[in-house]
Coordinates of C-alpha atoms and ligand atoms in Angstrom, one line a residue:
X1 CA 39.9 134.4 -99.9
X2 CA 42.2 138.1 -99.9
X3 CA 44.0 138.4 -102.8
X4 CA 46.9 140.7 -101.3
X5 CA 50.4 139.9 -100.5
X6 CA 49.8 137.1 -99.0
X7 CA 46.9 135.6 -100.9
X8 CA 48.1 136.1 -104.4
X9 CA 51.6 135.4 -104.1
X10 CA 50.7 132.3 -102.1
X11 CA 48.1 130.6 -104.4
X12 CA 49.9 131.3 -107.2
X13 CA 52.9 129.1 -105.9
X14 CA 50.5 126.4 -105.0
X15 CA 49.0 126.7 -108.6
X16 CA 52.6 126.4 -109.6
X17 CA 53.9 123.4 -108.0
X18 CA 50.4 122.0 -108.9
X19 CA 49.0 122.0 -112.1
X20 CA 46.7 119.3 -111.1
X21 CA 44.9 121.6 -108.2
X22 CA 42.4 124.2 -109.7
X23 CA 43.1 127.8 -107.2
X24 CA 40.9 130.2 -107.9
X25 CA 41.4 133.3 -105.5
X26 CA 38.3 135.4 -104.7
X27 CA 38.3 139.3 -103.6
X28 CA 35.9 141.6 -102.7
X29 CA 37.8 144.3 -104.1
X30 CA 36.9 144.3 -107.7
X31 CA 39.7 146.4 -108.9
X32 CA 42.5 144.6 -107.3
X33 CA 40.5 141.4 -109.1
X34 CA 40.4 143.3 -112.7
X35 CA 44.6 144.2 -111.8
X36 CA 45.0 140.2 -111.1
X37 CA 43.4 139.6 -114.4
X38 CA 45.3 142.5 -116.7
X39 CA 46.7 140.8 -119.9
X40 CA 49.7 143.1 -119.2
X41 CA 51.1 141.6 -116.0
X42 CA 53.2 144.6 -115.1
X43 CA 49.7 145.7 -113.5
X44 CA 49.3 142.9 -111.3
X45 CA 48.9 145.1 -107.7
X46 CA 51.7 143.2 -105.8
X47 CA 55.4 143.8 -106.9
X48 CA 57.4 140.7 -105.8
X49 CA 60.5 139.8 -107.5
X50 CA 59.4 136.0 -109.9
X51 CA 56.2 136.6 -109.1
X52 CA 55.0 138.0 -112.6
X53 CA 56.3 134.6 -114.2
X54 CA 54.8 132.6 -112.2
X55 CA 51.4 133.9 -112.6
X56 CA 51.9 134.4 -116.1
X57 CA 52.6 130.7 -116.2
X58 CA 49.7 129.7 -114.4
X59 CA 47.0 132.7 -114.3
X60 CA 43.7 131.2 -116.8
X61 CA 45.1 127.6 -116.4
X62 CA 45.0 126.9 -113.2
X63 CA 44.9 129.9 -111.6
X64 CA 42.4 132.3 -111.6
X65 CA 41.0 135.8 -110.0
X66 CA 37.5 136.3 -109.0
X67 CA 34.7 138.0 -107.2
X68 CA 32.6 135.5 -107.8
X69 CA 32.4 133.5 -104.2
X70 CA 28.9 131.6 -104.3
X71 CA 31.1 129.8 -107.2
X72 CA 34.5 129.9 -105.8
X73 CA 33.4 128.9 -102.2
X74 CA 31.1 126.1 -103.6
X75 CA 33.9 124.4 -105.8
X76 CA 36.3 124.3 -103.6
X77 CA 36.9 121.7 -101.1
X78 CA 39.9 124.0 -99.2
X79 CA 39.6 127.2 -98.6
X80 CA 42.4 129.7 -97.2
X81 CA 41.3 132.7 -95.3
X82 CA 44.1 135.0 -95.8
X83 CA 42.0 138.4 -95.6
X84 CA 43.5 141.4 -93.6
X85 CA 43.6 141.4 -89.7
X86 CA 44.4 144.6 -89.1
X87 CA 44.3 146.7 -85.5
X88 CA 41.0 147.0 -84.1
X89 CA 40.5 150.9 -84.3
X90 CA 37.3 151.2 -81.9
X91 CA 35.2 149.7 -79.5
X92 CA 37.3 147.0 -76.7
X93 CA 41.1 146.5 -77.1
X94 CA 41.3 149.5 -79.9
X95 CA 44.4 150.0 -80.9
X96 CA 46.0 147.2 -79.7
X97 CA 43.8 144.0 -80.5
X98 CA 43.0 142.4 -84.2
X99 CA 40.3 143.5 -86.1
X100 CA 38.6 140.2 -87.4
X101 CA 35.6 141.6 -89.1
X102 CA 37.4 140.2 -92.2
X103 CA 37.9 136.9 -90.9
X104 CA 34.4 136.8 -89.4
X105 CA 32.6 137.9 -92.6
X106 CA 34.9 135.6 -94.8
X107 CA 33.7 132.3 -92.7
X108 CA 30.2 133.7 -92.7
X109 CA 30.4 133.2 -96.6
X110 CA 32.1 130.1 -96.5
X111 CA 29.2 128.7 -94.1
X112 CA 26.8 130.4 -96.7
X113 CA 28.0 128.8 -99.9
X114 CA 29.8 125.6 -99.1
X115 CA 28.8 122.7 -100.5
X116 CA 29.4 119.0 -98.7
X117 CA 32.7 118.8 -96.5
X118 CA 35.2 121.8 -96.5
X119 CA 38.5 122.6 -94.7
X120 CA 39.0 126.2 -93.7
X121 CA 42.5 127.4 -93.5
X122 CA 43.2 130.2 -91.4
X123 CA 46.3 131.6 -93.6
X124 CA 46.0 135.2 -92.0
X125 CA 47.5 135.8 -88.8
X126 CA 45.2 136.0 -86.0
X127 CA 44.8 135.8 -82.3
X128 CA 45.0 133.1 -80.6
X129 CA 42.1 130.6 -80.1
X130 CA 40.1 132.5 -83.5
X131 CA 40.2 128.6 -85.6
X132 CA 37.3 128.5 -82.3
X133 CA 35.5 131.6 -83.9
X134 CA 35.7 130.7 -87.2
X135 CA 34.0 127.0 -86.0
X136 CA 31.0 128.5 -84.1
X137 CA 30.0 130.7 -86.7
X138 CA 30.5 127.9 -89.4
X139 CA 28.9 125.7 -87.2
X140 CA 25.9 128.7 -86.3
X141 CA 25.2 129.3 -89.9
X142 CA 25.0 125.3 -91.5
X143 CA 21.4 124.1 -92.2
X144 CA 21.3 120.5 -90.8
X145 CA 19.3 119.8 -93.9
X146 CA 22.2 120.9 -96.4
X147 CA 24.7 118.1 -94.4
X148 CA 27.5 120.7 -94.4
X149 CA 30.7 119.9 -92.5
X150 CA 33.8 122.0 -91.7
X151 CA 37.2 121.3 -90.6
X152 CA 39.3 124.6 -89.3
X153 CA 43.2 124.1 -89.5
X154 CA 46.0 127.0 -88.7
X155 CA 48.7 127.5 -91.4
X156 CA 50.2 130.9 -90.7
X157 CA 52.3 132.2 -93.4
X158 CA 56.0 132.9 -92.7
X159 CA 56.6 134.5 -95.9
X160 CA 58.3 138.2 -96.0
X161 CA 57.9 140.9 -99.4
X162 CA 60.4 141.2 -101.3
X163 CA 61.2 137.5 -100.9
X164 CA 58.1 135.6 -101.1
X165 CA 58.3 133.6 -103.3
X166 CA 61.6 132.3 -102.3
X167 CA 59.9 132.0 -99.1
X168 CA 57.1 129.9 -100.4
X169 CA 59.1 127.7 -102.5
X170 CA 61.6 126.6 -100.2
X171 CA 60.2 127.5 -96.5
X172 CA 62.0 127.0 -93.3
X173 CA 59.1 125.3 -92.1
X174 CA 55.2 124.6 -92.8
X175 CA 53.1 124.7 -90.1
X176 CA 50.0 122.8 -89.8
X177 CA 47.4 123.4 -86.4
X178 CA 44.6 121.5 -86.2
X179 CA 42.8 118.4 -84.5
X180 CA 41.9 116.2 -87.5
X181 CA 44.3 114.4 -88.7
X182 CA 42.9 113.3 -91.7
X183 CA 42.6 117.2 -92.6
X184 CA 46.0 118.0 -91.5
X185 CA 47.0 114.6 -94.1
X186 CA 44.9 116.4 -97.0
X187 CA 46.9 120.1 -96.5
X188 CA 50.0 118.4 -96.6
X189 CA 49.3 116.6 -99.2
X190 CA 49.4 119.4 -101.2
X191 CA 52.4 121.3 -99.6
X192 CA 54.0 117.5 -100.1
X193 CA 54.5 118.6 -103.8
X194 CA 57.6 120.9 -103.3
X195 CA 58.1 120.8 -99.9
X196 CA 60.1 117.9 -97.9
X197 CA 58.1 116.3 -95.2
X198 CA 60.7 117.0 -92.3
X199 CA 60.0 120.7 -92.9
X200 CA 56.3 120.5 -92.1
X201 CA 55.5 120.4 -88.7
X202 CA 51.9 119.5 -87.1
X203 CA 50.8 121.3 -84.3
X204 CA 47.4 122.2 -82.2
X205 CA 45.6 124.4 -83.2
X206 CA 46.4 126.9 -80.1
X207 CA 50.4 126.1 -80.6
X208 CA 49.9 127.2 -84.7
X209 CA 48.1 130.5 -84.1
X210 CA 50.4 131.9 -81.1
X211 CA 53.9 130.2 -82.8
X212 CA 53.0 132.8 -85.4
X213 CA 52.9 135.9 -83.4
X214 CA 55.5 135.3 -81.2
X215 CA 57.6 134.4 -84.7
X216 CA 56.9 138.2 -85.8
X217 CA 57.8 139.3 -82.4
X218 CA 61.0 137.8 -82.1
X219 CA 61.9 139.1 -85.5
X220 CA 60.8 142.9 -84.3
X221 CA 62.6 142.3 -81.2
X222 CA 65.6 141.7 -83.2
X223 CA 65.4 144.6 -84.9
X224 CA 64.9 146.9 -81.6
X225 CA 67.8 145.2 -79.9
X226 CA 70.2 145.9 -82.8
X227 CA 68.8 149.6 -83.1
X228 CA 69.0 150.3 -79.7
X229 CA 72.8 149.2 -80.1
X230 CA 73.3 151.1 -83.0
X231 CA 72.3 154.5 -81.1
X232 CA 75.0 154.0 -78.6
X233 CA 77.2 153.5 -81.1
X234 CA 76.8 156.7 -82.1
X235 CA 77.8 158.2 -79.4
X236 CA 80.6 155.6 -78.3
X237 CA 82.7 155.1 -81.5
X238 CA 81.6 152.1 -82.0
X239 CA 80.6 151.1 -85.2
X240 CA 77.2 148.7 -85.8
X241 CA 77.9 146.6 -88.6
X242 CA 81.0 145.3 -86.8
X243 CA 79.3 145.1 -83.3
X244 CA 76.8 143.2 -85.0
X245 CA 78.8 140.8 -86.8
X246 CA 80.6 139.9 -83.9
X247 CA 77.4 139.1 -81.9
X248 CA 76.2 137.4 -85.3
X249 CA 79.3 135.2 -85.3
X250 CA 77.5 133.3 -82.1
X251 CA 75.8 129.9 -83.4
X252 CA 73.4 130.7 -80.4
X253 CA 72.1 134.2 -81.9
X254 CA 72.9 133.7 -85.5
X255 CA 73.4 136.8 -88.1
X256 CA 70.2 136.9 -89.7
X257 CA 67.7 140.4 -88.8
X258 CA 71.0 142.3 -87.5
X259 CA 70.7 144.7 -89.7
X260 CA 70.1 148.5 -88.0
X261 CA 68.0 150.7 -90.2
X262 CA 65.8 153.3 -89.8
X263 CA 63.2 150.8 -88.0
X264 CA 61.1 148.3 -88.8
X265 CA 58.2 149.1 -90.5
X266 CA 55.5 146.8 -93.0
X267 CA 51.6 145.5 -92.2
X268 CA 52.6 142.9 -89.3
X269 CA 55.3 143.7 -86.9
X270 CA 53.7 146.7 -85.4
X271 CA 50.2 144.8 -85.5
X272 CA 51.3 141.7 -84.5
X273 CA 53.0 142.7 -81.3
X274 CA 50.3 145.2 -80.3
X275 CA 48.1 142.1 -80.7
X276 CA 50.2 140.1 -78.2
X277 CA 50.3 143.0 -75.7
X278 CA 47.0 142.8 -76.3
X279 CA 46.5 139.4 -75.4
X280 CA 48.8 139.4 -72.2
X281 CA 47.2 142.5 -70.9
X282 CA 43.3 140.4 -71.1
X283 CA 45.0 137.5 -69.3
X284 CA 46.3 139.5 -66.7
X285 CA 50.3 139.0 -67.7
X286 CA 50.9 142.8 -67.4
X287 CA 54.8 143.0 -66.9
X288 CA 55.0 140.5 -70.5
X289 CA 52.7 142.9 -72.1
X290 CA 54.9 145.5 -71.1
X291 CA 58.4 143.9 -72.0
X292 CA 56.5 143.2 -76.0
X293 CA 55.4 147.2 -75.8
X294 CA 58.8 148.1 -75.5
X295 CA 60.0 146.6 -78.7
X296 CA 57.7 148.9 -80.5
X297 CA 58.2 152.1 -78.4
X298 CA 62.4 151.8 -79.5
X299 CA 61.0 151.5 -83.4
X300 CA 59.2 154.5 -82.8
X301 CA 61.6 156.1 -81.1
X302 CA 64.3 155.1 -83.9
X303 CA 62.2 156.8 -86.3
X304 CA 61.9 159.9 -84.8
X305 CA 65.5 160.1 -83.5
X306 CA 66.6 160.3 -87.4
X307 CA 64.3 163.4 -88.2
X308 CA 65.7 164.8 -85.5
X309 CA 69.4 164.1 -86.3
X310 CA 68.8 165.5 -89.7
X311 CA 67.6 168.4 -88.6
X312 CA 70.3 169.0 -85.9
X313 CA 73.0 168.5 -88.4
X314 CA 71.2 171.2 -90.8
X315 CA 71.0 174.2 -88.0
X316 CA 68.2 173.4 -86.2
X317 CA 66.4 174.4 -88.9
X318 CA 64.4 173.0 -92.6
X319 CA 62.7 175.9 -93.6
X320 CA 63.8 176.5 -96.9
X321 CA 65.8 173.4 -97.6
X322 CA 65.4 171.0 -100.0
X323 CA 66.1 167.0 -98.7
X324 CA 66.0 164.2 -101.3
X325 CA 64.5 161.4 -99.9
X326 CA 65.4 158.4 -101.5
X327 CA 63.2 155.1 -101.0
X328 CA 59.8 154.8 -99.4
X329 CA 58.6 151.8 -99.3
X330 CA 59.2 149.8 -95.7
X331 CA 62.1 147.7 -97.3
X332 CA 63.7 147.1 -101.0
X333 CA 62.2 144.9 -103.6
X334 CA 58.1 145.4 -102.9
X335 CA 56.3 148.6 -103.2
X336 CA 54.5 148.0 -100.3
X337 CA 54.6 151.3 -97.7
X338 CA 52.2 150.1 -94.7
X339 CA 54.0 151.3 -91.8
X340 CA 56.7 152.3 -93.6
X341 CA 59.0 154.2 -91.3
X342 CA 59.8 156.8 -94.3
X343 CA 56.1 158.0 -93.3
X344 CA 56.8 158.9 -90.0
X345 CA 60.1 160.3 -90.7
X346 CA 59.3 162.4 -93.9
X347 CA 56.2 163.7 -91.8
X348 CA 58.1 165.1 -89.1
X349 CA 60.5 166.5 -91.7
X350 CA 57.7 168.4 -93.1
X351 CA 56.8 170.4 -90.2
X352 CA 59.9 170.9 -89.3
X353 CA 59.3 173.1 -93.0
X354 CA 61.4 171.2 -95.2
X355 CA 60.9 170.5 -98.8
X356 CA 61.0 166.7 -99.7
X357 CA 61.9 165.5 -103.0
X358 CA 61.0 161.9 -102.9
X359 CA 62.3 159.2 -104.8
X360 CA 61.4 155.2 -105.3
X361 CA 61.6 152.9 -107.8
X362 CA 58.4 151.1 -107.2
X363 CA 56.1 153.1 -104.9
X364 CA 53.6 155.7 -107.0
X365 CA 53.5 159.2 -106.5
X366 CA 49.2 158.5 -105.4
X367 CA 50.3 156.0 -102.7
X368 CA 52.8 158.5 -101.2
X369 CA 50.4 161.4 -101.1
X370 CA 48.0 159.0 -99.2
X371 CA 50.8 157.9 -96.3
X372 CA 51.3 161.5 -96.3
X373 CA 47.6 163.0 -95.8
X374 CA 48.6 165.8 -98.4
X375 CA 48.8 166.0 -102.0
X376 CA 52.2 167.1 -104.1
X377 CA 52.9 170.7 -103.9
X378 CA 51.4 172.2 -107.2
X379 CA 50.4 176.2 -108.1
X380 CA 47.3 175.9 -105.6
X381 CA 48.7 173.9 -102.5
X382 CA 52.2 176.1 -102.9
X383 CA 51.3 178.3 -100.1
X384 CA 49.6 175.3 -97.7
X385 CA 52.2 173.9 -95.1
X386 CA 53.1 170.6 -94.6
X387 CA 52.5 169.5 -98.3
X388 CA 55.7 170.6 -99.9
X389 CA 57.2 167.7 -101.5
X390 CA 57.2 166.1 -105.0
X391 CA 58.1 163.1 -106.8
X392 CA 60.7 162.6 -108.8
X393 CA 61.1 159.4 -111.4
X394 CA 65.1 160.4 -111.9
X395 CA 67.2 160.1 -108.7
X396 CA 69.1 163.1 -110.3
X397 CA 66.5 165.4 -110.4
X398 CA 65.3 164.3 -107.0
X399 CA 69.1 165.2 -105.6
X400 CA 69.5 168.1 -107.8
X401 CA 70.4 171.3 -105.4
X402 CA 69.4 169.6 -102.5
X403 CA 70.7 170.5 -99.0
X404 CA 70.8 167.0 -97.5
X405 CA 69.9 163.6 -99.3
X406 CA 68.2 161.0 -96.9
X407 CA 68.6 157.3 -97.8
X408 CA 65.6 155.3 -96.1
X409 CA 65.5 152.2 -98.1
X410 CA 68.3 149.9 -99.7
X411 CA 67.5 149.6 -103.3
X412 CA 69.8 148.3 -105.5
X413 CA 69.9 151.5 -107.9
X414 CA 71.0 153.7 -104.8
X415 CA 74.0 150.8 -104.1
X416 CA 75.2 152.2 -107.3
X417 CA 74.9 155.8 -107.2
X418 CA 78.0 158.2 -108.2
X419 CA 78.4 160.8 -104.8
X420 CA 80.7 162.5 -107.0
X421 CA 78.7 163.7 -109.4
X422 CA 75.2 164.2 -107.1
X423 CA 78.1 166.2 -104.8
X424 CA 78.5 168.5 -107.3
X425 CA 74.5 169.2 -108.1
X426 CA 73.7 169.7 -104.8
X427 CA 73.2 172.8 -102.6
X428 CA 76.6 173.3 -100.0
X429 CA 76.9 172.8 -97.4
X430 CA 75.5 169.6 -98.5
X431 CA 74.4 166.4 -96.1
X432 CA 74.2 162.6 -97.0
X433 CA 72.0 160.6 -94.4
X434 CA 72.1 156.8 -94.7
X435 CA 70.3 154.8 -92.6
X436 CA 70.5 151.3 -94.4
X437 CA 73.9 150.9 -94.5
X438 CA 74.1 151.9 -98.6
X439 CA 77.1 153.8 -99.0
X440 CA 80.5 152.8 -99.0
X441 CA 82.4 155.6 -96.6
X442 CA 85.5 155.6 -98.8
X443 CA 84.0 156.3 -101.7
X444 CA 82.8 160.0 -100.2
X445 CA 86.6 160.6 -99.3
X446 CA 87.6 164.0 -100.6
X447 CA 84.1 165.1 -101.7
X448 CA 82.3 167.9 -100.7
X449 CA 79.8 165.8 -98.7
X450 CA 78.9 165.4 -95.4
X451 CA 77.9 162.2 -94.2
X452 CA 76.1 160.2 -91.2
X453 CA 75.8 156.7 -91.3
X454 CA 73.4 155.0 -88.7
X455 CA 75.4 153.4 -85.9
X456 CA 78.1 154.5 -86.6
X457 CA 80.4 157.1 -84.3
Ligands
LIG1 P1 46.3 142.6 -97.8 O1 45.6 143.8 -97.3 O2 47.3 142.8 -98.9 O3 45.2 141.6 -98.5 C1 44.0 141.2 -97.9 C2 42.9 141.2 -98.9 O4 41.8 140.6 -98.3 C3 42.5 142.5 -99.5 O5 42.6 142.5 -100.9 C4 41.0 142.6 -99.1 O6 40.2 143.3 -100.0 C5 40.6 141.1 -99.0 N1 39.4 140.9 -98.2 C6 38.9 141.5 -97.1 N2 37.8 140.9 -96.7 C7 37.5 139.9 -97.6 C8 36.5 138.9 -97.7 N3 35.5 138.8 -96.9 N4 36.6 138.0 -98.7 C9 37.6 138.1 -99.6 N5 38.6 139.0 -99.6 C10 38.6 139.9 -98.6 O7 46.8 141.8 -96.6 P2 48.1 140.8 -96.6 O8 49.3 141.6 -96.5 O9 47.9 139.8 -97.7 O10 47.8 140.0 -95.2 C11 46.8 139.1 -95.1 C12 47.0 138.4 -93.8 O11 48.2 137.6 -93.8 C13 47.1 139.3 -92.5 O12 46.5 138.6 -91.4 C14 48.6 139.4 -92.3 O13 48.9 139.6 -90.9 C15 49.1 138.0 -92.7 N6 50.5 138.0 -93.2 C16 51.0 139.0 -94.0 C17 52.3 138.9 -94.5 C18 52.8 139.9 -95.4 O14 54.0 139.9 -95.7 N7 52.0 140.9 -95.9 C19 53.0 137.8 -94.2 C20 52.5 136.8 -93.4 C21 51.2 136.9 -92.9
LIG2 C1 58.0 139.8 -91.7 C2 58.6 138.4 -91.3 O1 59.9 138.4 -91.7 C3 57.8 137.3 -92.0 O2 58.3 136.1 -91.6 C4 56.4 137.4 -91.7 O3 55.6 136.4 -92.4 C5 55.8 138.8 -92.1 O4 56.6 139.8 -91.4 C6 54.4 139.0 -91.7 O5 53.8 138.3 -90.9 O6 53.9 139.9 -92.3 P1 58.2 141.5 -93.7 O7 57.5 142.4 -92.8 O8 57.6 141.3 -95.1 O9 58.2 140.0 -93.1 O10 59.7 141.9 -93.9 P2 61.0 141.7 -93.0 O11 62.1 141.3 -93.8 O12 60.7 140.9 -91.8 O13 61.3 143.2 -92.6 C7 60.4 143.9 -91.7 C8 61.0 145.2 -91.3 O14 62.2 145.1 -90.5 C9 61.5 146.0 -92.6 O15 61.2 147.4 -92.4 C10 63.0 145.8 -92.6 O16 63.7 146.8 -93.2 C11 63.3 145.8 -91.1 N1 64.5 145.0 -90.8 C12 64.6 143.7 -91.0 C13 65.6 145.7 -90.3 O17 65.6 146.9 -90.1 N2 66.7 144.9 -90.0 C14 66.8 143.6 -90.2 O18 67.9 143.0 -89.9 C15 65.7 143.0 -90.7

């Protein structure tokens, strides 16, 4: 059940590794459905490198995309919840806790249209002790007549975009919560088909649910420890990519999620932790839901800090000036832009006055203008403020007489870009931001071209 990036990717390597297993993957969306099921798989509405083979391998074999759940939910004899959780917006704990009104509603149709005995898999990630939610209203909703039975395992998903489906086919680790073992036996079963055995790991159900949220923070964490370091770099000399290769180097901390930017961004971090602060704050542990608040306040605080710098290094001021923003979504290789911290930072450059010209390979010009709240500028908006940017399909138009260029996202096609020639087009004194670590300092030497780097004094 969900058939976003975690639910379609996620089936469609099970229906991969076995053509034996019939996955069908239900929606209540009926145009994300229709986009599953375009004969022309460029449309499929999750961009993930190998994924379009692999569903065009499998999709009306053994996969398949539906809104039909009475039939979906009554086939099946597993069923993965892997709807959206996102951050309760009203009503106790909003803004911090997990919405589960998807979750909820999802086991209310499994209870409905199950037939005989069915395992429910929470795949989502959700707070911990919900596996007890999902059982009571399973439980509250079965006819003793009907002889319906449930089993509710955990088996978060550690995949990240851009590299799911590396991540599903050769995981660090599966993880399997619950307190059957014969349903634990029949999940692994199937994740027995590609992955080893040592990799999957049986757990409560408790121990599933919360390893998952602390996984996501630890990640964050990671990424606020290293931009925290990068900012006094700045002003130290220092430069981050050697600081943090040197801690890297350290068996103990390892090199992986090093990497300074211009914070992290994407549907789960952000959630996840407020989630935790949530949870720490209801059982009373106030100074630990204070140290995971802290993580997100420096990603915050990283993203605003850039808008700030670009503006500083332009005069103070944007009014009038043109900045190429290049990349939107939250990182390279997916077009996802939840949380992406190119919203935050392109809004503040907005009413600071600036034109944006904006720039990425995957994201579409109608997802931008809804991260934004405004529409492109056009003959009837030109006089509006705050809505002054446009998207541009050809880097070089985007860059054309622009005052500053602002990388925000590591894309292959801006690793390859020629500074020499976009030097020349733009508007002087001209400024190049990067805050992924994409351009190669030497190769600016003797050009007209300002540059910052992130972390880097
Ligand atoms: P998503 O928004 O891309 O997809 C969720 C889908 O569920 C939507 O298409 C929505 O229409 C559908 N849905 C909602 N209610 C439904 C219902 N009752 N029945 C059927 N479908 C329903 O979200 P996502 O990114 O796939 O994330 C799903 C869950 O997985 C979240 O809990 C998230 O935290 C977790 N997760 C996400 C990632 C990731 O990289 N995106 C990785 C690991 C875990
Ligand atoms: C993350 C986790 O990595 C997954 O294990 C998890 O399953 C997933 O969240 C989830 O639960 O949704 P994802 O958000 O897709 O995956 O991507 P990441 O690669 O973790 O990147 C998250 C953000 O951190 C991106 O904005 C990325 O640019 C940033 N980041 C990451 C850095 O700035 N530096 C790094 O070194 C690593």
């Amino acid at each position: 059940m969900g058939a976003g990036y975690v639910g379609g990717p996620t089936m469609a390597v099970i229906a991969h590794n076995c053509p034996n297993l019939q996955v069908t993957v239900v929606d209540v969306n009926n145009d994300k459905i229709s986009r599953w099921n375009d004969p022309d798989i460029s449309k499929i509405p999750v961009f993930e490198p190998g994924l379009e083979n692999i569903v065009k391998e499998t999709r009306f074999k053994n996969l398949h995309f539906s809104t039909n759940f009475e039939e979906g939910i009554r086939k099946a004899d597993i069923i993965f919840i892997s709807v959206n959780t996102p951050t309760k917006e009203k009503g106790v704990g909003a803004g911090h806790a997990s919405d589960l009104r998807f979750v909820e509603s999802s086991a209310r149709l499994v209870g409905k249209y199950s037939q005989g005995h069915t395992i429910v898999v929470e795949k989502s990630t959700v707070p911990i002790r919900t596996a007890a939610t999902i059982m009571s209203i399973l439980d509250s909703i079965k006819d003793s007549q009907d002889k319906k039975t449930f089993d509710v395992l955990s088996n978060p998903e550690f995949l990240a975009e851009g590299t799911a489906i590396n991540d599903l086919q050769c995981p660090d680790r599966v993880l399997i919560g619950g307190n059957n073992s014969h349903a634990i036996d029949a999940l692994e079963r199937i994740y027995l088909n590609w992955v080893d055995k040592e990799k999957i790991i049986r757990t409560n159900l408790w121990s599933s649910e919360l390893s998952k949220l602390s996984a996501n923070a630890f990640l964050a964490q990671r990424v606020s420890s290293i931009n925290a370091t990068a900012e006094l770099c700045e002003v130290t000399g220092a430069d981050i990519n050697e600081v943090a290769y040197a801690i890297g180097k350290d068996r103990r901390i390892g090199s992986n999620f090093l990497k300074a930017g211009p914070g992290f961004g994407g549907s789960c971090f952000t959630k996840d932790i407020l989630n935790l602060v949530y949870l720490c704050e209801y059982f009373g542990l106030i100074e630990a839901s204070k140290y995971w608040k802290q993580v997100i306040t420096i990603n915050n605080h990283q993203k605003n800090r850039i808008s700030k710098v670009i503006a500083d290094k332009l005069f103070g001021t944007l009014t009038e000036k043109k900045i190429a923003v290049l990349g939107f979504s939250f990182k390279s290789n997916t077009n996802d832009t939840r949380q992406s911290p190119a919203i935050r930072i392109c809004k503040n450059l907005l009413e600071e006055g600036a034109y944006l010209a904006i720039h990425d390979p995957k994201v579409s010009k109608s997802q931008i203008a809804i991260d934004l709240g405004c529409q492109e500028i056009n003959d009837q908006n030109k006089n509006n403020d705050f809505n002054k940017w446009e998207f541009f399909e050809k880097i070089e138009d985007a860059v054309h007489s622009a005052d500053a260029v602002v990388i925000l996202c590591d894309w292959e096609c801006y690793k390859k870009l020629d500074w020499r020639d976009i030097s020349n087009i733009m508007r002087s004194p001209s400024w190049l931001f990067d805050t992924r670590d994409v351009v190669n300092i030497k190769s600016l030497k003797d050009l007209d071209l300002n540059l910052w780097k992130l972390g880097i004094g």
